[in-house]
PDB file of C-alpha atoms in Angstrom:
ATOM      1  CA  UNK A   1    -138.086 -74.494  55.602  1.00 46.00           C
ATOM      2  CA  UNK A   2    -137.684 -70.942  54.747  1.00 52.00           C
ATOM      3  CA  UNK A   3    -135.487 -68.459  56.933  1.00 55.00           C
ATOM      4  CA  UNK A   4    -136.196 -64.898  57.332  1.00 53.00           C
ATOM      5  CA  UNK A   5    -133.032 -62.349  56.387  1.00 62.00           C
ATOM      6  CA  UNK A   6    -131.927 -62.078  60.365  1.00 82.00           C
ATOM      7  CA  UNK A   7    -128.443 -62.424  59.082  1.00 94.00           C
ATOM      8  CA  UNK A   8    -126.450 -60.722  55.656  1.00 97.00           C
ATOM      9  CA  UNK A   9    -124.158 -63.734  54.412  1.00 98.00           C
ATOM     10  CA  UNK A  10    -120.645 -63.472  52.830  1.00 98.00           C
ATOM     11  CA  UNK A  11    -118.677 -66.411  51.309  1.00 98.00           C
ATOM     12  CA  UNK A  12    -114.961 -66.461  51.381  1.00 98.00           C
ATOM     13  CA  UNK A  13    -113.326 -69.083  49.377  1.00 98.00           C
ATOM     14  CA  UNK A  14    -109.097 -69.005  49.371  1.00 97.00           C
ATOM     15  CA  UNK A  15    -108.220 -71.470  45.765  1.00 96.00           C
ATOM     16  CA  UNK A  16    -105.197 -72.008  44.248  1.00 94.00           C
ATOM     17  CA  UNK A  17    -104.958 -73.403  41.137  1.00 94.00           C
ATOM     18  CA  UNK A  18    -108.196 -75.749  40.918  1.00 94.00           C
ATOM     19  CA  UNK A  19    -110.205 -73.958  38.777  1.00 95.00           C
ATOM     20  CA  UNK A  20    -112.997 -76.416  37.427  1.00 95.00           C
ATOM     21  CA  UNK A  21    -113.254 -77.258  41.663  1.00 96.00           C
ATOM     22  CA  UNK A  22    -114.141 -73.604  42.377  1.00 97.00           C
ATOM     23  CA  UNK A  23    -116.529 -73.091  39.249  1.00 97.00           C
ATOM     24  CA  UNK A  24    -118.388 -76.147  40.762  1.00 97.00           C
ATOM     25  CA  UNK A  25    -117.742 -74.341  44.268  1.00 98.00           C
ATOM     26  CA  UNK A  26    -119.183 -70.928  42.860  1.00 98.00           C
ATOM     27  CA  UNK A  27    -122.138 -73.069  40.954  1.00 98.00           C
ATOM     28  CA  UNK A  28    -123.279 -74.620  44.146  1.00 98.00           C
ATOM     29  CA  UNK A  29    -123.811 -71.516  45.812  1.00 98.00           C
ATOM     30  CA  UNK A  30    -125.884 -69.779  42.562  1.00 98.00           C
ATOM     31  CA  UNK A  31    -128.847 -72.571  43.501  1.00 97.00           C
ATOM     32  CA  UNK A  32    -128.869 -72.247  47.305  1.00 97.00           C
ATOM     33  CA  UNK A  33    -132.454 -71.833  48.403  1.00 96.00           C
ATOM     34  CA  UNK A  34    -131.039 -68.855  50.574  1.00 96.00           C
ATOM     35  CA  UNK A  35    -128.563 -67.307  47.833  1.00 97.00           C
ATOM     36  CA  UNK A  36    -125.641 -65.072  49.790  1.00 97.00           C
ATOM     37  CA  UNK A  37    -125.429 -61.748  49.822  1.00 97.00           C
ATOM     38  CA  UNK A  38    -121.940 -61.681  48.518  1.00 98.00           C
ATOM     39  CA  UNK A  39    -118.516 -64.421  47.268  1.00 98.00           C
ATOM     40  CA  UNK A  40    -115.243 -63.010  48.455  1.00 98.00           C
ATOM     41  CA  UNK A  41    -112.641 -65.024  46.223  1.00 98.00           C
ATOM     42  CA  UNK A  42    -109.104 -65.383  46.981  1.00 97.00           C
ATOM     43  CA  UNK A  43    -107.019 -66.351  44.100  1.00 96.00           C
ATOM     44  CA  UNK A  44    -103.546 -67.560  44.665  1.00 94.00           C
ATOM     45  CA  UNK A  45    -103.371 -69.461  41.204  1.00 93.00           C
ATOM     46  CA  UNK A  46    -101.031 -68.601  38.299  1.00 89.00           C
ATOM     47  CA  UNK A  47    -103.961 -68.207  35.792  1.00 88.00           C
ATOM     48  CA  UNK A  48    -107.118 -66.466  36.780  1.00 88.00           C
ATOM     49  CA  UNK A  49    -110.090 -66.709  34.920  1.00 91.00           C
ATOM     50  CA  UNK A  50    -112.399 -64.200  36.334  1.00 92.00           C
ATOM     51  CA  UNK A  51    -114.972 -64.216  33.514  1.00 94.00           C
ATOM     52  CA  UNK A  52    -115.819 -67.986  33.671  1.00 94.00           C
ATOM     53  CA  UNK A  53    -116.628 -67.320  37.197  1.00 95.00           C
ATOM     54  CA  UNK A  54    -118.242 -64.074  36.471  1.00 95.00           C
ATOM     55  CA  UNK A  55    -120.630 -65.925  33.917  1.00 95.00           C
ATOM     56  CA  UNK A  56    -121.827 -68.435  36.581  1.00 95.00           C
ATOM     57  CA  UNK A  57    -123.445 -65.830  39.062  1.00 95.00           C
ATOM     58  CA  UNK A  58    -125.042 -63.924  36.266  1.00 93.00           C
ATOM     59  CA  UNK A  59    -128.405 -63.543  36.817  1.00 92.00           C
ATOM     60  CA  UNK A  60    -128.437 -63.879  40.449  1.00 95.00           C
ATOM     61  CA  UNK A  61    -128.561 -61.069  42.627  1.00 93.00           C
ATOM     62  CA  UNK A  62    -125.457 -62.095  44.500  1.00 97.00           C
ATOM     63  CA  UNK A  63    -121.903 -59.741  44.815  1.00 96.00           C
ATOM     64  CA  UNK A  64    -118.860 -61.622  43.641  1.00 96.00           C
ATOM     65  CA  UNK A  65    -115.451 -60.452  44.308  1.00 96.00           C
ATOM     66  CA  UNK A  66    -112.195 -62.178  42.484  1.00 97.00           C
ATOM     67  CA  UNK A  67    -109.208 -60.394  44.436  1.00 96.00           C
ATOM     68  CA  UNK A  68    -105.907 -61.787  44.022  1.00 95.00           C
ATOM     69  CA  UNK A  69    -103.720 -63.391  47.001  1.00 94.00           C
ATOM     70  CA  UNK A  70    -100.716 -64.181  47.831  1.00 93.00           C
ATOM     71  CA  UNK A  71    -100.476 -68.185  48.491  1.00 92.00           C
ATOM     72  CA  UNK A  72    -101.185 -69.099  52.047  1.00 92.00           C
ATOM     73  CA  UNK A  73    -104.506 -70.512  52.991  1.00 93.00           C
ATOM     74  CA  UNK A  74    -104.895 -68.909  56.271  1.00 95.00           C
ATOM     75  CA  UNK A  75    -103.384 -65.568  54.713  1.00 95.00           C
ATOM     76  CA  UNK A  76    -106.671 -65.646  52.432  1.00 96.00           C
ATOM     77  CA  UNK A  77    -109.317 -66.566  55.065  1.00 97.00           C
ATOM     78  CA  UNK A  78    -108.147 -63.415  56.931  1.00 97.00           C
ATOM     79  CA  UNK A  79    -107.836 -60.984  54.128  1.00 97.00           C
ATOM     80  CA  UNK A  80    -111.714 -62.567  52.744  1.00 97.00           C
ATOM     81  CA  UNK A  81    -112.655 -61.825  56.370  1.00 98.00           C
ATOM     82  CA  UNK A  82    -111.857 -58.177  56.197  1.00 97.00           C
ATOM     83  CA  UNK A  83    -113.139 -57.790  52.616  1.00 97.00           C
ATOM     84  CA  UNK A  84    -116.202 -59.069  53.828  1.00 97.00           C
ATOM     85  CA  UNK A  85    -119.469 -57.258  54.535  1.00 96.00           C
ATOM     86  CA  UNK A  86    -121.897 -60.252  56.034  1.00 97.00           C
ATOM     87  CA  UNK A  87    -123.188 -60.720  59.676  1.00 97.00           C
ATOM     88  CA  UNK A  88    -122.191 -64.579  58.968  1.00 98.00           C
ATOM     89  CA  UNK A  89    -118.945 -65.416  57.252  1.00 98.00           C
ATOM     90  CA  UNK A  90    -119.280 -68.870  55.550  1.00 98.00           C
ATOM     91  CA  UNK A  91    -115.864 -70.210  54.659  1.00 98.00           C
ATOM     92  CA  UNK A  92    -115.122 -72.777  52.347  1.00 98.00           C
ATOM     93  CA  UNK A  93    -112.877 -74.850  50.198  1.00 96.00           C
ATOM     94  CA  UNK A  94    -112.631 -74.204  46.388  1.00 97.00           C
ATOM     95  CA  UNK A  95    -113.424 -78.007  46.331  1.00 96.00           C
ATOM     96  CA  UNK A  96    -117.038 -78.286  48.536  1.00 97.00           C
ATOM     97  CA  UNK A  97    -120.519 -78.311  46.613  1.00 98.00           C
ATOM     98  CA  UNK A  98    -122.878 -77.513  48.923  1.00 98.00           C
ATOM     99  CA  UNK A  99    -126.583 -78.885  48.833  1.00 98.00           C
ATOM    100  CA  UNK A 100    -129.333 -76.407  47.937  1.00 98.00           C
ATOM    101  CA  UNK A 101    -130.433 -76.019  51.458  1.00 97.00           C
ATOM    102  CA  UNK A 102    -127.180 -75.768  52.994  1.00 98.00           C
ATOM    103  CA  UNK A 103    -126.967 -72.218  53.747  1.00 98.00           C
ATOM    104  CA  UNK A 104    -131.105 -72.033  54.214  1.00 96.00           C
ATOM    105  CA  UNK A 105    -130.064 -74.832  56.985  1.00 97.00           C
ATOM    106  CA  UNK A 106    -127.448 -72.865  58.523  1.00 97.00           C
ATOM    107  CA  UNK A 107    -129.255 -69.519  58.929  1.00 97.00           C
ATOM    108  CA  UNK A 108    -131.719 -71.815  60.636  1.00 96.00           C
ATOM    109  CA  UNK A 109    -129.520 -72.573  63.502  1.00 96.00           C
ATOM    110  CA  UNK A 110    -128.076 -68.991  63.782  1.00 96.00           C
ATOM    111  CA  UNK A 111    -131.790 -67.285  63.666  1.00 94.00           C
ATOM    112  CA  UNK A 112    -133.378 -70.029  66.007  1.00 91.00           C
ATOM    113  CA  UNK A 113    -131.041 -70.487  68.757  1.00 88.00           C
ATOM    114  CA  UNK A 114    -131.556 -68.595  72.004  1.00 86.00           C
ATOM    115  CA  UNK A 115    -127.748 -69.434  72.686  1.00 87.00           C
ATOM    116  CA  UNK A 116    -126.057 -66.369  72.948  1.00 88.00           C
ATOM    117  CA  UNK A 117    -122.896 -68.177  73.043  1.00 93.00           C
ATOM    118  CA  UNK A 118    -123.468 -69.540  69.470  1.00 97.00           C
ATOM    119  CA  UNK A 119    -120.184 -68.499  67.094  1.00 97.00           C
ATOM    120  CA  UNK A 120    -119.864 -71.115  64.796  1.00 97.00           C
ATOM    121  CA  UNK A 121    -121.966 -73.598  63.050  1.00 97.00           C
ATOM    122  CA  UNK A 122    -120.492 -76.510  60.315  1.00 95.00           C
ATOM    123  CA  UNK A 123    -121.928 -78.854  58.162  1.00 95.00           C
ATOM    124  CA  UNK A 124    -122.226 -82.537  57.513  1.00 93.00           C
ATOM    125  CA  UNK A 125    -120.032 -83.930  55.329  1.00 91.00           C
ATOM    126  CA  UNK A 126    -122.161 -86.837  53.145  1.00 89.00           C
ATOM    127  CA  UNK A 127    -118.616 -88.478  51.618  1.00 85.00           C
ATOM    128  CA  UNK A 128    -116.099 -88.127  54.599  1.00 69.00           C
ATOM    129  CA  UNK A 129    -116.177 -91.838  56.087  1.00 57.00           C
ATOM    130  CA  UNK A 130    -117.338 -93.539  52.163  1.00 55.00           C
ATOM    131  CA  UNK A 131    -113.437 -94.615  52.531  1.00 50.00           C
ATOM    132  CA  UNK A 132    -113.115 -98.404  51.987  1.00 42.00           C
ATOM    133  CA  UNK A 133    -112.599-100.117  55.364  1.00 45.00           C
ATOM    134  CA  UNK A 134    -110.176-103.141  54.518  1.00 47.00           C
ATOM    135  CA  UNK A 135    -108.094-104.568  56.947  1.00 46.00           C
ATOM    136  CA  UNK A 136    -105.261-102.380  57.106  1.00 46.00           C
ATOM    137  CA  UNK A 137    -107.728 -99.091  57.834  1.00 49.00           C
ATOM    138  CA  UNK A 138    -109.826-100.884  60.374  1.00 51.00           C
ATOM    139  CA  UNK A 139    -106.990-102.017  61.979  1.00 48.00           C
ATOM    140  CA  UNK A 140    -104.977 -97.912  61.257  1.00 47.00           C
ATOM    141  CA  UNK A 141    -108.492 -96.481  63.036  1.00 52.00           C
ATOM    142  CA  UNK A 142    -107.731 -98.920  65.898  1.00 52.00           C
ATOM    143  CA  UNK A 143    -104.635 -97.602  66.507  1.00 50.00           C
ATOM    144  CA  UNK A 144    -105.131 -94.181  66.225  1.00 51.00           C
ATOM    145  CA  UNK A 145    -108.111 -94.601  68.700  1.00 53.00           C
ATOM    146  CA  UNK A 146    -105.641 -96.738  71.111  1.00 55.00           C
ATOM    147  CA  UNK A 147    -103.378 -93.484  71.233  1.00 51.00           C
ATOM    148  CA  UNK A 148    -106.182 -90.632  71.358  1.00 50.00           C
ATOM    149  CA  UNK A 149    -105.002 -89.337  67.578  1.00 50.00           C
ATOM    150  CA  UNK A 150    -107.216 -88.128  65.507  1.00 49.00           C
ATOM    151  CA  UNK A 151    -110.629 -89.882  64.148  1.00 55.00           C
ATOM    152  CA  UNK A 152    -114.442 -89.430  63.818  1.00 56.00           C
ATOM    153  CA  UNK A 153    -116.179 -88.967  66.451  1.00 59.00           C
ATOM    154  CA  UNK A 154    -118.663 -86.028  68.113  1.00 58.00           C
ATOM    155  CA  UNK A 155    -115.942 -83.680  67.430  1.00 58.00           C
ATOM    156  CA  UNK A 156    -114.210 -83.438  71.047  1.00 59.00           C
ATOM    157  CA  UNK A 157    -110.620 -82.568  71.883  1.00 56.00           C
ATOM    158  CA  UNK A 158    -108.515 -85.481  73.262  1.00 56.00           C
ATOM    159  CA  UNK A 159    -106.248 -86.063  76.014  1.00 54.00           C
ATOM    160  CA  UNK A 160    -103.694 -85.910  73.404  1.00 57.00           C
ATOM    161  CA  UNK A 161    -104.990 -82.287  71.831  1.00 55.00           C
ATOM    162  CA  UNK A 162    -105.963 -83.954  68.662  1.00 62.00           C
ATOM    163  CA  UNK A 163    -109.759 -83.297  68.140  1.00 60.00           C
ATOM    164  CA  UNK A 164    -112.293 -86.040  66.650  1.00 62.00           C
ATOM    165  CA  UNK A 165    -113.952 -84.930  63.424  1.00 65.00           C
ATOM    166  CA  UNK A 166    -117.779 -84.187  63.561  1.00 63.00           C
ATOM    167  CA  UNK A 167    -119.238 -86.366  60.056  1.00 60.00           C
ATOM    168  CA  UNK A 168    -121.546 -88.223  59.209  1.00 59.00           C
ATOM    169  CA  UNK A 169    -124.135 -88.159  62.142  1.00 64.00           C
ATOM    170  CA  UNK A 170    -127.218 -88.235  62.342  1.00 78.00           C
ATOM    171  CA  UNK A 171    -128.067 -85.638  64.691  1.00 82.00           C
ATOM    172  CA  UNK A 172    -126.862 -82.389  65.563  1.00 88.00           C
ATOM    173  CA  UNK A 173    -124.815 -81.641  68.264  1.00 87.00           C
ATOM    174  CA  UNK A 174    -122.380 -78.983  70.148  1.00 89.00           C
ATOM    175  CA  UNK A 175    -119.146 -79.808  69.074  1.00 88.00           C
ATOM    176  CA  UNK A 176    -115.642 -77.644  69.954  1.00 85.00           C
ATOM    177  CA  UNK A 177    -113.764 -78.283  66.414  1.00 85.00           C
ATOM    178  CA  UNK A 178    -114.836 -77.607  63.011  1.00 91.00           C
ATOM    179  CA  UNK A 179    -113.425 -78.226  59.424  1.00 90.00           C
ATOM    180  CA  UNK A 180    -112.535 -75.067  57.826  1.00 93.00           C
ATOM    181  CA  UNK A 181    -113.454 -76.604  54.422  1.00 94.00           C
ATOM    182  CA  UNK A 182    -116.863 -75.593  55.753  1.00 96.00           C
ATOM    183  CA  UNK A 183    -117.886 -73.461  58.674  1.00 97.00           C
ATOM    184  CA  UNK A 184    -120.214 -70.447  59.270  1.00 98.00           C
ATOM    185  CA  UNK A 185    -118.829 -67.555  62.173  1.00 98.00           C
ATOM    186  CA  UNK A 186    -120.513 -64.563  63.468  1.00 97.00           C
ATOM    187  CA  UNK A 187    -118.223 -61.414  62.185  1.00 97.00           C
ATOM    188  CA  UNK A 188    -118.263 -60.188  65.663  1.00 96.00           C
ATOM    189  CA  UNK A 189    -116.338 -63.544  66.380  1.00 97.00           C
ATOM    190  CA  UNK A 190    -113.620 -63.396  64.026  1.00 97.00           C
ATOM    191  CA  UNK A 191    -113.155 -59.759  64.915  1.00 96.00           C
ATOM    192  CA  UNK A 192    -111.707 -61.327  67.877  1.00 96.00           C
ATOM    193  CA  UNK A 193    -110.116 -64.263  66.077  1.00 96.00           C
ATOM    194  CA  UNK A 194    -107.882 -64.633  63.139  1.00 96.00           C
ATOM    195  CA  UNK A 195    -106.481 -67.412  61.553  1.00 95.00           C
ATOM    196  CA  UNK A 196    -103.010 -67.931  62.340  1.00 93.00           C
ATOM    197  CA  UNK A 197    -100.636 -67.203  59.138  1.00 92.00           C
ATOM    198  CA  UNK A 198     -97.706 -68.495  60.868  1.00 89.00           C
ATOM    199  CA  UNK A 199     -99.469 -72.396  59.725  1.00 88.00           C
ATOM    200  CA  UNK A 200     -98.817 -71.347  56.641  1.00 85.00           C
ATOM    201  CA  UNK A 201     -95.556 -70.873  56.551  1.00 76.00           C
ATOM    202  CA  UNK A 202     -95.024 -74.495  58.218  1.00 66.00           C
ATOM    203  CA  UNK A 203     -97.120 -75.638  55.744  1.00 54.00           C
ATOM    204  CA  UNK A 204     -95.469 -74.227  53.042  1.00 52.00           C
ATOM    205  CA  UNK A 205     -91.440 -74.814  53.936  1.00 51.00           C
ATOM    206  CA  UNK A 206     -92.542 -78.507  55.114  1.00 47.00           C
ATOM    207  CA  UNK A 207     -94.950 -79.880  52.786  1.00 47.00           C
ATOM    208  CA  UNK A 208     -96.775 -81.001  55.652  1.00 45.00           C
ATOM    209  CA  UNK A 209     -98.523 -80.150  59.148  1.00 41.00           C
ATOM    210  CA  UNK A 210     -98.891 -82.104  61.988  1.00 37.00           C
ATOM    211  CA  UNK A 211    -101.962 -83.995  60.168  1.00 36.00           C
ATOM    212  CA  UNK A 212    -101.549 -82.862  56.697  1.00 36.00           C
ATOM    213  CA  UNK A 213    -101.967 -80.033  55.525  1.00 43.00           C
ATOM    214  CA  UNK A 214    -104.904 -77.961  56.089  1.00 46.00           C
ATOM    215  CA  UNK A 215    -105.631 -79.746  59.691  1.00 54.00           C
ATOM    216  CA  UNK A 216    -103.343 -78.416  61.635  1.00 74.00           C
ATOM    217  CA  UNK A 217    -105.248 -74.656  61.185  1.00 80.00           C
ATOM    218  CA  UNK A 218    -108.870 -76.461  61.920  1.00 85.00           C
ATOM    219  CA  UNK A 219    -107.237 -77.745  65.022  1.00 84.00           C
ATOM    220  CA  UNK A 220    -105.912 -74.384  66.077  1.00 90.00           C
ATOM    221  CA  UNK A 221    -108.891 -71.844  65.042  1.00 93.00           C
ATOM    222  CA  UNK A 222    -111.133 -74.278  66.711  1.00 92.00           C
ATOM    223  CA  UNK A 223    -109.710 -74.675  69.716  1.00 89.00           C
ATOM    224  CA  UNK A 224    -108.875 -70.665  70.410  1.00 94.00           C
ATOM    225  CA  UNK A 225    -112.852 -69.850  69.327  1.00 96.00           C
ATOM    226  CA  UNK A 226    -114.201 -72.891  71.270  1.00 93.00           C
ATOM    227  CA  UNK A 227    -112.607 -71.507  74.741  1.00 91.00           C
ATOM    228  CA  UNK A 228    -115.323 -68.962  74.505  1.00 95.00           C
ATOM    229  CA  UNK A 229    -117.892 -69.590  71.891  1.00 96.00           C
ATOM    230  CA  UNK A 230    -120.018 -72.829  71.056  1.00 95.00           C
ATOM    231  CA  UNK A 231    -119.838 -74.572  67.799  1.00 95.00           C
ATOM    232  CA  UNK A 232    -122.886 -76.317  66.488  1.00 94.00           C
ATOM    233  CA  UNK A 233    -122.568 -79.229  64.042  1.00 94.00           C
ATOM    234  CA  UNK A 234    -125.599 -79.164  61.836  1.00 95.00           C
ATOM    235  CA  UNK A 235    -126.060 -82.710  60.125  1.00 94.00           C
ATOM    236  CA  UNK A 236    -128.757 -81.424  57.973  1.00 95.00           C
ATOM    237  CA  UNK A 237    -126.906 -79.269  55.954  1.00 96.00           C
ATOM    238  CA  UNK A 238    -125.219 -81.308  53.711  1.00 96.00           C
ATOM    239  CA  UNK A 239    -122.126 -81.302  51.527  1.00 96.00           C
ATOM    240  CA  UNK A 240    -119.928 -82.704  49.482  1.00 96.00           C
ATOM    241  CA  UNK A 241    -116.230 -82.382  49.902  1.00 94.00           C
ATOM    242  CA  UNK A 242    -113.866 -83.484  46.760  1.00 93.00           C
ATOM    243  CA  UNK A 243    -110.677 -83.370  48.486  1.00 80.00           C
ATOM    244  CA  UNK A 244    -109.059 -82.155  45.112  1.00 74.00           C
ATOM    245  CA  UNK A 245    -104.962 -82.312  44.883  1.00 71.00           C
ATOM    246  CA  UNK A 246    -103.064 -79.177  46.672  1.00 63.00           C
ATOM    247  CA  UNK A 247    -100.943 -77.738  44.250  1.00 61.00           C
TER     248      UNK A 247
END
């Protein structure tokens, strides 16, 4: 499936300190089938190796930026945002590789739907429920289904205001939360809005949000976009999401 250029595509990618992650990050996005126009990197870590990176895209016909950030996830996605020149903002974890067709996939959506109300669009994450399901986690998921917490699902706030997470189906589907470890947004949409940096600062002085950290800012960007824009999840673009250790 090819897709015209209707949109110009910028990656943002905030990383701390998981180098080898974002190399295989960066490497992923040199054999996309639709290569981006540009890689917006926000570097947090103590040692930053911009020439490894560097070395990966050469060849390719794809802008790559290696700024320097002060830590804070949220803090990065904004500043990316603004460094940004793309129509379509794709942000992701240092620790996602993305299939080849991923963004081809994406673009797809954005340049075929007559939805006008389209903002967002996220991928399917292949490894997110490969967890094994012993006893205690069947009986955890139970629970947390009991008391509306959240769990898979089609990716729906609750009753309690926890979402369910949109993985591993088959189909594609509206949705009104994404992951932030993958998601493509109109610019026009997060000229309107930002991620809030005041998560970080929770994050930071507790070690922990109200679902670990890095959830509680899906939760909240989600819901604030979702209240006026739709979110497609798109199960056929595919990736993989490591999880690495937050340092």
């Amino acid at each position: 499936m090819s897709v015209h250029d209707t949109y110009s595509v910028s990656v943002v990618i905030p990383t701390r300190n998981r180098l080898p992650d974002l190399l295989a990050c960066v490497h992923s996005l040199t054999t996309q089938q639709h290569l981006p126009d540009e890689i917006v990197i926000l570097d947090s870590s103590v040692c930053r190796d911009t020439n490894r990176i560097m070395e990966i895209v050469k060849g390719t016909n794809i802008s790559i930026r290696h700024l320097y950030s002060a830590p804070g996830a949220n803090l990065a996605r904004n500043r990316g945002i603004e460094e940004s020149k793309g129509e379509i903002i794709l942000i992701l974890d240092d620790d996602v590789i993305l299939d080849a067709g991923y963004i081809n996939e994406i673009l797809y959506v954005f340049s075929s739907s007559r939805d006008n109300e389209l903002g967002c669009v996220t991928g399917n994450i292949l490894n997110e429920n490969q967890e094994k399901q012993g006893m205690i986690q069947t009986l955890g998921n139970f629970l947390l289904a009991m008391f509306f917490l959240p769990r898979s699902g089609l990716g729906h706030f609750q009753l309690s205001g926890f979402p369910t997470i949109p993985s591993y189906l088959n189909t594609s589907t509206y949705s009104s939360v994404f992951p932030t470890n993958n998601v493509a947004i109109k610019k026009e949409v997060l000229e309107k809005f930002k991620f809030d940096e005041r998560l970080d600062e929770i994050i930071s002085e507790t070690g922990v949000s109200f679902r670990g950290a890095g959830h509680a800012d899906d939760d909240d960007i989600s819901y604030r976009i979702s209240r006026k824009y739709r979110i497609m999840y798109d199960h056929k673009a595919k990736l993989i999401h490591n999880k690495a250790t937050i340092t």
